Structures are given as structure tokens and as C-alpha cells.
XYZ file of C-alpha atoms in Angstrom:
708
model
C 100.599 73.682 135.761
C 104.106 72.615 136.776
C 106.779 72.966 134.090
C 109.927 70.811 134.190
C 112.249 73.439 132.714
C 115.436 71.486 133.337
C 114.131 68.405 131.569
C 112.475 70.282 128.684
C 115.519 72.407 127.810
C 119.189 71.803 127.096
C 121.684 73.415 129.527
C 122.246 76.584 127.477
C 118.529 77.101 126.862
C 117.846 76.525 130.556
C 120.446 79.121 131.528
C 118.868 81.685 129.187
C 115.366 80.993 130.486
C 116.371 81.254 134.144
C 118.457 84.425 133.795
C 115.958 87.218 134.437
C 117.934 90.004 136.075
C 119.937 92.470 134.022
C 120.786 92.524 130.310
C 121.398 89.238 128.534
C 122.379 88.432 124.952
C 121.455 85.005 123.624
C 123.536 84.078 120.583
C 121.256 81.512 118.958
C 123.001 79.507 116.265
C 120.972 78.263 113.315
C 118.488 75.533 114.283
C 119.339 75.813 117.986
C 115.817 76.217 119.381
C 115.673 80.005 119.612
C 111.878 80.192 119.608
C 111.627 77.455 122.238
C 113.942 79.455 124.495
C 111.850 82.630 124.180
C 108.603 80.725 124.768
C 109.886 79.031 127.930
C 111.313 82.293 129.255
C 107.910 83.929 128.836
C 106.363 81.046 130.752
C 109.038 81.194 133.457
C 108.584 84.939 134.005
C 104.821 84.612 134.470
C 105.144 81.500 136.623
C 107.609 83.437 138.792
C 105.020 86.109 139.488
C 105.673 88.671 136.774
C 102.406 90.131 135.495
C 101.882 89.590 131.727
C 101.351 93.336 131.219
C 104.882 93.963 132.552
C 106.416 92.062 129.613
C 107.247 93.583 126.212
C 108.005 91.108 123.396
C 109.289 92.706 120.185
C 109.484 90.595 117.025
C 109.767 91.258 113.297
C 106.411 89.788 112.323
C 103.059 89.747 114.035
C 102.811 86.037 113.253
C 106.004 85.308 115.207
C 104.812 87.109 118.338
C 101.393 85.407 118.223
C 103.021 81.986 117.844
C 105.326 82.599 120.816
C 102.531 83.883 123.052
C 100.222 81.012 122.092
C 102.908 78.420 122.794
C 103.734 80.019 126.148
C 100.037 79.989 127.082
C 99.851 76.301 126.170
C 102.831 75.478 128.398
C 101.500 77.568 131.285
C 97.908 76.486 130.945
C 96.741 80.072 131.389
C 96.263 83.262 129.396
C 99.017 85.811 128.776
C 96.514 88.540 128.025
C 98.062 91.937 128.666
C 101.489 91.048 127.313
C 102.585 93.610 124.733
C 103.710 91.465 121.852
C 104.238 92.553 118.282
C 106.517 94.365 115.877
C 108.509 97.504 116.610
C 106.170 99.411 114.305
C 102.938 98.174 115.880
C 104.236 98.963 119.370
C 105.318 102.447 118.270
C 101.894 103.075 116.720
C 100.160 101.990 119.917
C 102.141 104.490 122.023
C 101.990 107.344 119.504
C 98.248 107.012 119.068
C 97.642 108.003 122.697
C 100.408 110.619 122.640
C 99.685 112.306 119.305
C 99.766 115.727 121.001
C 103.482 115.211 121.651
C 103.984 115.198 117.874
C 101.994 118.400 117.437
C 98.948 116.541 116.131
C 96.282 117.577 118.646
C 93.530 115.968 116.579
C 95.457 112.791 115.997
C 97.215 111.541 112.877
C 96.593 109.182 109.979
C 98.943 106.303 109.195
C 99.680 105.924 105.484
C 100.272 102.604 103.770
C 102.759 102.134 100.954
C 100.380 103.124 98.086
C 99.467 106.268 100.031
C 103.148 107.175 100.380
C 103.775 106.646 96.673
C 100.833 108.861 95.751
C 102.063 111.659 98.023
C 105.547 111.392 96.491
C 103.979 111.610 93.028
C 101.954 114.693 94.035
C 105.046 116.404 95.465
C 107.017 115.643 92.298
C 104.290 117.135 90.131
C 103.947 120.193 92.387
C 107.689 120.792 92.028
C 107.287 120.299 88.252
C 110.031 117.700 88.119
C 110.453 115.034 85.447
C 108.221 116.653 82.848
C 108.781 115.050 79.459
C 111.518 112.754 80.833
C 110.453 109.210 80.008
C 113.392 107.769 81.918
C 112.481 109.604 85.130
C 112.326 107.260 88.164
C 108.868 105.900 88.925
C 107.050 106.905 92.102
C 107.757 103.477 93.620
C 111.503 103.909 93.071
C 111.482 107.456 94.445
C 109.677 106.175 97.537
C 112.141 103.282 97.887
C 115.115 105.642 97.863
C 113.522 107.957 100.448
C 112.673 104.975 102.671
C 116.170 103.513 102.449
C 117.654 106.908 103.218
C 115.548 107.061 106.401
C 116.132 103.461 107.538
C 119.869 103.488 106.894
C 120.160 107.068 108.162
C 122.166 108.021 105.099
C 121.811 110.909 102.696
C 119.888 110.386 99.472
C 123.173 110.761 97.561
C 124.808 108.000 99.588
C 121.902 105.621 98.987
C 121.973 106.284 95.246
C 125.718 105.728 95.075
C 125.428 102.425 96.927
C 122.302 100.950 95.372
C 121.241 102.830 92.244
C 124.281 104.519 90.787
C 122.572 104.860 87.406
C 120.086 107.267 89.051
C 122.659 109.608 90.646
C 121.850 112.237 88.027
C 118.515 112.691 89.798
C 119.971 113.194 93.295
C 119.070 116.916 93.458
C 115.500 116.160 92.408
C 115.203 113.307 94.869
C 116.470 115.469 97.718
C 113.877 118.121 96.862
C 111.111 115.496 96.683
C 112.163 114.019 100.052
C 111.982 117.481 101.640
C 108.595 118.195 100.043
C 107.325 114.772 101.114
C 108.273 115.474 104.730
C 106.565 118.873 104.675
C 103.402 117.446 103.094
C 103.095 114.824 105.833
C 103.495 117.364 108.597
C 100.954 119.742 107.037
C 98.333 117.015 106.729
C 98.984 115.132 110.015
C 100.251 112.038 108.236
C 102.817 109.441 109.290
C 104.282 106.715 107.118
C 105.700 103.367 108.207
C 109.209 104.762 108.783
C 107.914 107.782 110.717
C 106.507 105.482 113.386
C 109.965 104.581 114.694
C 111.641 107.970 114.343
C 108.625 109.835 115.737
C 108.434 107.372 118.626
C 112.096 108.026 119.406
C 111.566 111.794 119.284
C 108.566 111.593 121.621
C 110.560 109.584 124.174
C 113.530 111.959 124.030
C 111.431 115.101 124.264
C 108.964 113.831 126.894
C 110.696 112.317 129.931
C 107.351 111.606 131.591
C 106.282 109.301 128.747
C 109.645 107.558 128.767
C 109.626 107.034 132.545
C 106.076 105.698 132.328
C 107.148 103.065 129.778
C 110.207 102.098 131.807
C 108.054 101.682 134.873
C 105.482 99.593 133.078
C 107.720 97.186 131.178
C 109.977 95.439 133.673
C 111.057 92.795 131.150
C 111.865 93.348 127.487
C 112.578 90.574 125.007
C 113.692 91.225 121.412
C 113.744 88.484 118.785
C 116.024 88.466 115.694
C 118.152 91.244 117.148
C 120.678 90.936 114.327
C 118.021 92.336 111.978
C 117.436 95.581 113.894
C 118.356 98.897 112.309
C 119.955 101.777 114.167
C 116.765 103.452 115.384
C 115.317 100.135 116.627
C 118.445 99.514 118.714
C 118.232 103.017 120.169
C 114.569 102.475 121.068
C 115.414 99.278 122.963
C 118.108 101.146 124.909
C 115.734 104.041 125.680
C 112.932 101.840 127.027
C 115.230 99.441 128.911
C 117.466 102.085 130.454
C 121.133 101.641 131.274
C 120.902 98.256 132.977
C 117.351 97.156 132.272
C 116.043 93.615 132.197
C 116.331 93.255 128.446
C 117.055 90.014 126.628
C 118.117 90.179 122.975
C 118.026 86.933 121.008
C 119.714 86.594 117.639
C 122.651 85.347 115.629
C 125.260 87.728 114.273
C 126.073 85.044 111.684
C 122.570 85.388 110.237
C 122.607 89.167 109.753
C 121.924 89.332 105.996
C 119.560 92.262 105.545
C 121.865 95.276 105.340
C 120.042 96.327 102.162
C 116.936 96.893 104.325
C 118.869 98.877 106.914
C 119.754 96.064 109.344
C 122.994 96.833 111.188
C 125.049 93.868 112.403
C 126.922 96.246 114.752
C 123.795 96.356 116.946
C 124.289 92.770 118.079
C 128.098 92.802 117.974
C 128.222 95.904 120.197
C 125.381 94.853 122.496
C 127.699 94.038 125.453
C 129.228 97.519 125.143
C 125.824 99.233 124.980
C 124.419 97.337 127.976
C 127.046 97.203 130.677
C 127.206 93.894 132.520
C 125.592 91.893 129.709
C 125.579 88.140 130.209
C 126.257 86.280 126.948
C 124.708 82.836 126.499
C 125.394 80.739 123.411
C 122.903 78.243 122.020
C 125.133 75.866 120.062
C 123.247 72.570 120.038
C 121.616 72.241 116.641
C 118.384 70.278 116.139
C 118.176 70.535 112.345
C 121.313 69.383 110.562
C 123.730 66.469 110.733
C 127.232 66.943 112.142
C 128.999 66.736 108.744
C 126.927 69.722 107.581
C 127.624 71.607 110.827
C 131.356 70.942 110.527
C 131.269 72.743 107.185
C 129.172 75.674 108.432
C 131.445 76.094 111.463
C 134.424 76.341 109.116
C 132.677 78.995 107.009
C 132.230 81.109 110.153
C 135.845 80.591 111.246
C 136.917 83.065 108.581
C 134.606 85.874 109.744
C 136.399 89.089 110.724
C 134.004 89.981 113.563
C 131.816 87.458 115.318
C 130.722 85.828 118.535
C 132.605 82.548 118.767
C 130.389 79.480 118.638
C 130.584 75.895 117.425
C 127.358 74.233 116.381
C 127.020 70.584 117.334
C 124.335 67.896 117.233
C 123.682 64.362 118.363
C 122.991 63.440 114.703
C 126.484 62.245 113.833
C 125.405 60.147 110.855
C 124.758 61.434 107.369
C 126.938 61.982 104.287
C 129.554 64.671 103.974
C 128.438 67.692 101.912
C 129.215 67.358 98.212
C 131.457 69.834 96.417
C 130.429 69.476 92.775
C 132.527 70.864 89.909
C 130.603 71.006 86.620
C 132.578 71.772 83.476
C 130.739 75.060 83.015
C 127.781 77.115 84.122
C 125.970 75.696 81.078
C 126.363 72.094 82.165
C 125.744 72.987 85.816
C 121.967 73.128 85.224
C 121.922 69.578 83.814
C 124.060 68.243 86.659
C 121.773 69.865 89.225
C 118.741 68.246 87.558
C 120.498 64.865 87.628
C 121.227 65.271 91.343
C 117.612 66.267 92.056
C 116.353 63.171 90.234
C 118.812 60.997 92.164
C 117.722 62.488 95.511
C 114.102 61.903 94.544
C 114.471 58.376 93.218
C 117.329 56.892 95.249
C 116.928 58.750 98.545
C 113.158 58.926 98.409
C 112.901 62.678 98.981
C 109.719 64.323 97.759
C 110.457 67.285 95.498
C 109.230 69.782 98.109
C 111.900 68.419 100.475
C 114.627 69.594 98.063
C 115.687 73.220 97.548
C 118.097 74.889 95.141
C 119.467 78.163 96.511
C 121.249 80.994 94.689
C 122.569 84.480 95.340
C 120.342 86.393 92.882
C 116.967 85.582 91.342
C 118.205 85.497 87.755
C 120.921 82.938 88.553
C 118.303 80.187 88.384
C 117.211 80.932 84.789
C 119.277 78.165 83.092
C 118.100 75.687 85.723
C 114.452 76.664 85.212
C 114.788 75.839 81.512
C 116.463 72.504 82.298
C 113.727 71.615 84.796
C 111.099 72.406 82.179
C 112.723 69.958 79.754
C 112.372 67.018 82.148
C 108.988 68.086 83.535
C 109.968 68.835 87.143
C 107.594 71.438 88.570
C 108.958 74.071 90.921
C 107.965 77.016 93.067
C 110.263 80.007 93.317
C 110.884 82.305 96.258
C 112.659 85.600 95.646
C 112.852 87.023 92.137
C 110.474 86.312 89.296
C 110.221 82.973 87.581
C 112.136 83.095 84.336
C 109.131 83.292 82.022
C 107.395 85.915 84.204
C 110.091 88.612 83.959
C 108.873 91.432 81.701
C 112.217 92.098 80.016
C 112.624 88.401 79.200
C 109.173 88.428 77.606
C 110.193 91.493 75.597
C 113.300 89.818 74.207
C 111.503 86.568 73.429
C 108.995 88.546 71.371
C 111.828 89.690 69.103
C 112.901 86.070 68.768
C 109.340 84.999 67.978
C 109.163 87.541 65.149
C 112.219 85.963 63.538
C 110.321 82.712 63.105
C 106.839 84.168 62.623
C 106.583 87.734 61.246
C 102.768 87.597 61.616
C 102.902 87.020 65.391
C 100.620 89.914 66.333
C 101.068 89.720 70.118
C 104.847 89.742 69.796
C 104.776 92.608 67.291
C 102.565 94.810 69.484
C 104.771 94.202 72.521
C 107.926 95.076 70.588
C 106.357 98.398 69.558
C 105.360 99.375 73.124
C 108.456 101.487 73.962
C 108.246 103.629 70.787
C 107.222 107.154 71.712
C 103.957 108.214 70.111
C 102.920 104.665 69.214
C 99.904 103.729 71.318
C 97.787 100.569 71.043
C 95.648 101.861 68.142
C 98.626 103.082 66.128
C 100.441 99.818 66.797
C 97.415 97.917 65.431
C 97.465 100.000 62.241
C 101.219 99.463 61.809
C 100.744 95.714 62.239
C 97.991 95.629 59.604
C 100.140 97.680 57.238
C 103.058 95.267 57.653
C 100.772 92.264 57.209
C 99.113 93.632 54.059
C 102.203 95.282 52.574
C 100.769 98.824 52.851
C 104.066 100.598 52.189
C 102.364 103.984 51.703
C 101.064 104.046 55.278
C 104.349 102.732 56.652
C 106.315 105.480 54.899
C 103.998 108.187 56.176
C 104.075 106.962 59.787
C 107.819 106.259 59.941
C 108.688 109.622 58.376
C 107.437 111.313 61.567
C 108.903 108.683 63.898
C 112.585 107.901 63.258
C 112.738 105.486 66.221
C 109.944 103.435 64.651
C 111.652 103.498 61.253
C 114.881 102.223 62.787
C 113.125 99.458 64.748
C 111.250 98.144 61.695
C 114.485 98.171 59.701
C 116.281 96.338 62.509
C 113.555 93.682 62.574
C 113.944 93.097 58.835
C 117.723 92.740 59.174
C 117.315 90.469 62.191
C 114.911 88.186 60.337
C 117.300 87.879 57.398
C 120.552 87.414 59.291
C 119.667 85.445 62.420
C 120.963 81.902 62.138
C 121.538 80.330 65.546
C 119.768 81.292 68.788
C 123.030 82.714 70.116
C 123.594 84.839 67.016
C 119.975 85.996 67.027
C 119.959 86.926 70.697
C 123.161 88.952 70.393
C 121.475 91.040 67.700
C 118.243 91.305 69.688
C 120.060 92.543 72.787
C 121.863 95.180 70.727
C 118.509 96.410 69.353
C 116.656 96.095 72.646
C 119.127 97.619 75.137
C 118.181 101.286 74.444
C 114.504 100.343 74.879
C 115.354 98.395 78.053
C 116.868 101.537 79.582
C 113.864 103.572 78.462
C 111.182 101.110 79.516
C 112.744 100.105 82.846
C 114.842 103.137 83.868
C 114.771 102.306 87.579
C 116.362 98.862 87.535
C 117.707 98.150 84.053
C 121.204 97.137 85.338
C 119.615 94.215 87.207
C 117.570 93.271 84.150
C 120.690 93.357 81.964
C 122.191 90.698 84.223
C 119.130 88.530 83.526
C 119.684 88.953 79.785
C 123.256 87.745 80.236
C 121.865 84.538 81.720
C 119.525 84.215 78.754
C 122.476 84.638 76.388
C 124.266 81.778 78.132
C 121.213 79.567 77.737
C 121.200 80.097 73.951
C 124.639 78.496 73.615
C 123.133 75.077 74.325
C 120.715 75.317 71.367
C 121.299 74.948 67.644
C 117.897 76.107 66.357
C 115.593 78.967 67.343
C 112.390 76.900 67.373
C 113.680 74.525 70.073
C 114.960 77.459 72.089
C 111.581 79.223 71.981
C 109.676 76.035 72.727
C 111.665 75.298 75.897
C 111.306 78.863 77.136
C 107.585 79.212 76.507
C 106.264 75.767 77.491
C 105.852 76.553 81.161
C 102.491 74.962 81.840
C 99.276 76.450 83.114
C 100.114 78.715 86.054
C 96.676 78.448 87.650
C 96.900 74.671 87.478
C 100.401 74.758 88.969
C 99.166 76.691 92.006
C 96.967 73.760 92.985
C 99.723 71.153 92.836
C 101.802 70.021 95.774
C 105.201 68.363 95.886
C 107.072 71.014 93.901
C 110.816 71.501 93.979
C 111.817 74.749 95.698
C 113.998 77.363 94.004
C 114.928 80.264 96.250
C 117.297 83.145 96.740
C 119.257 82.749 99.956
C 117.575 85.811 101.447
C 114.140 84.276 100.908
C 115.236 80.943 102.388
C 115.956 82.286 105.877
C 113.730 80.617 108.442
C 113.056 77.627 106.170
C 114.644 74.174 106.018
C 114.739 71.151 103.699
C 116.087 67.603 103.740
C 118.384 68.417 100.823
C 119.844 71.768 99.798
C 121.776 72.512 96.616
C 123.655 75.828 96.301
C 124.732 76.891 92.807
C 127.200 79.338 91.229
C 129.711 79.419 94.082
C 132.249 81.434 92.120
C 133.571 84.964 92.421
C 131.307 87.670 90.939
C 128.254 85.515 91.653
C 128.663 84.315 95.232
C 130.082 86.569 96.587
C 128.656 89.204 94.281
C 130.994 91.462 92.310
C 130.205 94.483 94.474
C 130.959 92.582 97.679
C 134.500 91.765 96.547
C 135.492 95.427 96.902
C 133.746 96.279 100.198
C 134.794 94.523 103.429
C 131.401 94.891 105.151
C 129.571 93.535 102.101
C 132.078 90.672 101.834
C 131.410 89.697 105.454
C 127.667 89.687 104.776
C 128.214 87.366 101.798
C 129.976 84.944 104.147
C 126.964 85.076 106.453
C 124.678 84.492 103.457
C 126.485 81.255 102.653
C 126.246 80.195 106.298
C 122.488 80.799 106.211
C 122.197 78.835 102.955
C 124.128 75.819 104.247
C 122.273 75.684 107.565
C 118.941 75.247 105.746
C 119.919 71.609 105.054
C 118.860 68.754 107.315
C 120.624 65.764 105.734
C 122.067 66.520 102.296
C 124.090 69.524 101.131
C 125.683 70.088 97.743
C 127.816 73.074 96.700
C 128.164 73.638 92.945
C 131.285 75.382 91.644
C 131.246 75.634 87.820
C 134.762 75.573 86.379
C 133.982 78.060 83.600
C 131.450 80.632 82.485
C 130.543 81.564 78.944
C 131.312 85.173 78.004
C 129.115 86.259 75.100
C 131.140 89.435 74.531
C 134.208 87.611 73.212
C 132.504 84.341 72.310
C 134.626 82.315 74.706
C 134.283 80.318 77.882
C 136.448 81.652 80.687
C 137.793 79.914 83.759
C 136.112 80.902 86.994
C 137.657 81.623 90.371
C 135.905 79.571 93.067
C 134.243 81.485 95.848
C 136.807 82.378 98.537
C 134.520 80.675 101.051
C 134.850 77.437 99.095
C 138.615 77.801 98.809
C 138.827 77.964 102.613
C 137.190 74.560 103.077
C 139.538 71.719 104.126
C 139.318 68.689 101.838
C 138.153 66.301 104.564
C 134.878 68.206 105.049
C 133.470 67.468 101.588
C 133.134 64.798 98.932
C 134.480 66.205 95.676
C 132.522 65.311 92.554
C 133.676 66.348 89.092
C 132.005 66.316 85.719
C 133.956 64.265 83.221
C 134.194 65.001 79.523
C 132.379 61.759 78.842
C 129.417 63.115 80.779
C 128.140 62.595 84.298
C 129.836 63.086 87.646
C 132.523 61.021 89.249
C 133.785 61.107 92.801
C 137.331 62.384 93.235
C 139.377 61.113 96.146
C 142.075 62.887 98.053
C 142.886 66.270 96.591
C 141.583 69.391 98.329
C 139.093 71.447 96.336
C 141.428 74.320 95.549
C 144.604 72.270 95.055
C 143.812 69.702 92.404
C 146.419 68.222 90.142
C 146.508 69.411 86.571
C 147.429 65.887 85.565
C 143.782 64.864 85.791
C 142.689 65.165 82.183
C 139.181 63.830 82.599
C 137.814 66.495 84.915
C 137.992 70.263 85.337
C 140.316 71.936 87.785
C 140.087 75.273 89.492
C 143.342 76.560 88.033
C 144.981 75.974 84.667
C 148.711 75.322 84.332
C 149.177 78.360 82.090
C 147.662 81.792 81.809
C 144.672 81.308 79.449
C 145.185 84.800 78.010
C 148.549 83.697 76.606
C 147.179 80.509 75.078
C 144.780 82.251 72.702
C 142.059 80.783 70.496
C 141.678 77.886 68.085
C 139.194 76.449 65.608
C 137.870 72.900 65.351
C 136.116 71.376 62.337
C 133.085 70.290 64.412
C 133.053 72.456 67.528
C 134.016 75.725 65.867
C 135.956 78.510 67.588
C 137.138 77.934 71.144
C 139.464 79.305 73.777
C 142.507 77.259 74.840
C 142.501 76.884 78.608
C 145.502 74.638 79.172
C 148.182 72.696 77.354
C 148.184 69.011 78.308
C 151.436 67.273 77.645
C 152.997 68.125 74.287
C 150.169 67.235 71.903
C 146.820 68.064 73.548
C 144.893 71.155 74.585
C 141.986 71.689 76.924
C 139.605 73.981 75.037
C 136.332 75.700 75.934
C 133.892 75.673 72.998
C 130.750 77.847 73.294
C 127.757 75.543 73.306
C 129.827 72.400 73.839
C 131.814 73.098 77.004
C 135.343 71.922 77.790
C 137.010 69.388 75.497
C 140.469 67.805 75.374
C 141.584 67.851 71.706
C 144.716 66.514 70.006
C 146.719 69.461 68.649
C 146.689 68.066 65.056
C 142.911 68.557 64.906
C 143.028 72.230 65.873
C 143.761 75.320 63.842
C 145.512 77.781 66.153
C 144.304 81.374 65.673
């Protein structure tokens, strides 16, 4: 079958497909036809006389390699049987299986899956007699995670704990001992885990030149997909098999390297030309997904990157609206404005709900939006992070709230008692019956031996008597629950605490507990939901990679959220946050909206505080976006002219990124209707802009405020 390569490919793709001698690096911008390029190069190699069994295609999923091979076979009209295509791990397993003796396993080895690894870790921990009687001791899954990350990132256990689980650093000595015992156990029993495949493969190649030379002789052409996602050992393996100047083609995009937490090292792709002398660099810049206004914005985001391969994405789709930069009054009103935009896209633009996605930096950032979607009946599917009502710690806290309104709620009562030491299901049942029947004698006898139980029951009584508003109730619940949170979820309670902060912000929009509980528990039948199509997509940015939608909405583009707080202090992490935003924006085909709430409610001091827009937003020139602002009268209005980060304070009907005075010096005030608020700015000589918890920003005449 004759293939018209020149007609089927754009010039850059054609150049990549035709270049077959020596190392080549293809920088494939988002939506630039990366897979098409790999598929046609496979076809070109075989059509040029290269035997399929001389080609090695390494991908990050088995599905990806099968798709590429199938498409190449379709183009060629012949089989590619014999081509080694698959993941790094599957290829390593294939070679190690026939060379087990080189590892010292003369009778072969057994490959463990994740549950196997966790069980071995648990056995080692118990053999070392670690964690006895310590209810906050890390679970076997967490211990295994830390050992795995230590291997993949090639860092010490202490370094991994400091970077990712600082609250567990007290267990670093134990974890180091478990990691050593785990390694010894595997060797004694001829076992390899998923991580061992790569490191053992590398060791075999280094220690057995004959095996290495055999592989180099067999695989004349190596192709590696998603090279920006390789870790250090994967990059070394490619270099070993390819040799100094082998025919290796790496395809990837440094701007889409967003998996450092898994061990991916962006330096692998950035340093590729140094590692392979004489590398030819080819840039795929023509985009087939997005409109030019969206690409103009994504190009600008990348302009600020410290280290990168220069590229400018372009498309023939020059039509389409400019991306929106939307400024809600607060994070509380942001959810409602996002819902309004979704409804407008659905009704006015005709987009089905599944063609719209809302993206966010962390799974819990979508909680307020999930509640708002529930109110209007928009169904959604969520990728990355649990749905709001599925998170265990949220269920725990809501059970406390349920007991305020209904002391006889048995299910809630039993769940609240779960963390109390020495109170199992049967004892919890007896305590519930005693509370329900007023059996004070039994309650006194049981609580006398269990002070934690006595304190919890007393706290519940106080909570029931003193809780007035949802916000007031939740503040008390969190104070009671936090010690149990740390006890019940010792491995990841800091992340769960962040979710509770989102819940606290949601309460400020409610005036009664019943309405609050109703909105958070009326989530529909999950089994029924699974059968329905046309659902809105909610997704973390990490989970959105590789996907695309007609319309994309990105929320919470303020410092501490996007970029995350940790990233603001570490240059490498900050650069990855920039790449995350690039990935998020390039998921959009026709519509893109960036939401930058002007304030965030702080439950600790009962005030709403001005936000600082994401530095990536502040870099955007005004002409690239349409600026929409929420007015105090409600709804959004389009703002003409002023750049996003340089708005005039004279505009009294919409929020600005910066106030004319330091809010800390302006203090607090009280209003007869809105209650206590924080003064954000003085407007003229007789008005103040004030943030009221539960009501958002208001402009109030000074005579109607009591200054505190």
C-alpha cells in the first residue's frame, strides 16, 4: 500500500517521520498530532525495509502502544507482528524473565502486585515489632507509598517524608528499617515488585555486557512516547539500550511535565540534546484542537517559564471568542457564577454538559461547586479526588451536624463513636440505646472507664444546645472532631483538613442547619447516575491530561490555590504549576474561562480577605482576555479596557485585585443587617467596601456602619 506521507502530514510532522538516522527529539506541543507522527514513523520505517522486530516502542500505557501499532498496521495494510511495543515495565519484565539467573534467581522469580507488596511490608513491620499499640501509626498502604516514592525519585526516605508527608517524619527511622527489611524479604523469596523491574533491569544490563550488546543489536530503532514523564532510571535505560548515538526518537512536551510527584523528571527532556550528542530537535507547533485566541493565551503562559524549548502554537482556526477572565466577588459566589456560565454554555451555545469541564488544582477545591450544582440539578462526573459526599471525613463531620438536628439518628451516632478506643460496634449499640432510653446508670459506668467517650458525649450535648447557624455549628464540630481526624486518618489528615476548610466556607452561605444538610446529602442515587450520559465533567488538572472539551472553566486562580502554597516557595514546584495551567488551558477547543475570586472567607477570624491573583494570571496582557466582573447587584458584566491586574479603584460596582489601602489598617465594622465585616477599602469620604461573611462584598455608606 502506497502512503502519501507528504500530503498526510504537516511539514514538521513529515520531517520527524522521515528523520530515521541518529537521535531526534520531537517537541510536540499540546494538540499537535503527536500520536499521528509516531504512527506514521512506524509505518515509514517498515515500508523502508526495517523489520518490525527491530523496532522498540516504549509508551506509558499498554493501551497507547496497542493503538499506535494498530493504526500503523491500518496505514500499511500489513501486520507489525514482532514489534516490541509496551510500557517500560512490561519490556523490563520480558527481558528479566529470560535472564533471571543474572539476578541470582536460578529458578526464576515472582512478580508481586500492589496488594502483595503491602502485605509484605505489613509482615516486615510486625516482624520488627514496630507500631505496637500506636493507633496513629502509618497504614501499610502509606508505608508502601513512601518506599515506592523513595525508589522512583531516588531519594532517601527522610527526604520523601520531608517533601510529601512532613507530619510522618517522626516515623522516619521505622520506615527506613521497614524499607531495608522489605528489600531483604524480596531477595530471600525471589520476589520483585513493580519498581524492581526497572532497577533490576538496569543492573542486569550494567553487569552483563553480553545481554546489553544483544539488545542493542536487536533494536535498531527506539521510539519513546511522553518522554517528559520519564523518571531518572527510565531515561538511563533508554540511553543504555540506544548507546551513545543510537537511532532513538523521544517524543514529548517539556511544557506538559506535571508528574513530579510520581517521580517524573523534566530534566530528562530538557537535557536530552546533551545526553545524546548530535540530537536533531523538531518542533510540532501546529495545533489541531484549540482556536488561536486560546493558543495566544497558552503561548503567553509559557513565555514566563524559566527553562523550556521555545515554541509557538498556532492553528488555522482563527475564529472563536477570546478567553474570559472572570472576577467573582468571592470564592463563595464563584460557585454560583460558574453554574450560571455552565447553564449559558449549555443553553445559548448548545454545548452538551459532557462537552464542558471545570478544572481545579486539588480535588477538594470543587466542593462548593458540587453543592451549587446539586441545587440546580446538574449531574456531574468527577475525575481526580473523591466527590464531595463520598469523602469519609466529610461524612464524619456531617454526622455531627445531623445529631444537632436529630439526636436519635442512630447511623450518625454510631459513626461518631467509631474513633473512640475500646468502643466497638456492640458497645456503640448499647451506648446508643442507653442515650435513647435515658439509662444514666449504664452511661456513668461505661464513661467512667473511658474518659474520651465521656468528653465526646458531653461535647455533643453542648453542641446541640449552643449551635445556632451552620457556620457556628461547624466551627464547634471541627474543634471536637480534629483530634479524631488525626487519629482516624493519621496518614493524610493535613489534606483532609483542607477539605474541611472548604466545607466551612460553604456554611457561610446558609442561615439554617436543615437547608445546609439537605443540600449536602441530596446527591441522588449513585447507581442510577452511573447509567446516565451527558454529565458535566469536574476534574483535577492532573486527571485532565490527554482529554479535551469544547469549553473549559478553571477555578480558584489565586495564590495558595493555583499555584499551591508549597509551590510558592520552591522554584521547581512553581515551574510545574505554570505547566499545570498550560495543560489545563490547552484542554479547551473553543471556550476558555479563568476564574479569579477577589476574596476568600477565613473562618479563623470570621472575615473575608482579599486574594492575590495567580502570578500566571497577572502576567497576561489585557488584549488576550475578556474581563468579566461580578457586580454587587448580582451577575457578571463585561469590563472594557483595563488590564486584569491594573484595574482602577474608582470602579465601585465590581471587585478589583488590589485595594487602595492596606486592609489590615482599615479594621472591622458592624452592620445592622449583615453583621460583622472587614473593611477592604475606603471609597470617597463617606463609603466603605466591606466583606461580610455569608453575604460577600458590599459598598456601605459610613453612617450605617459601626466601626470596631
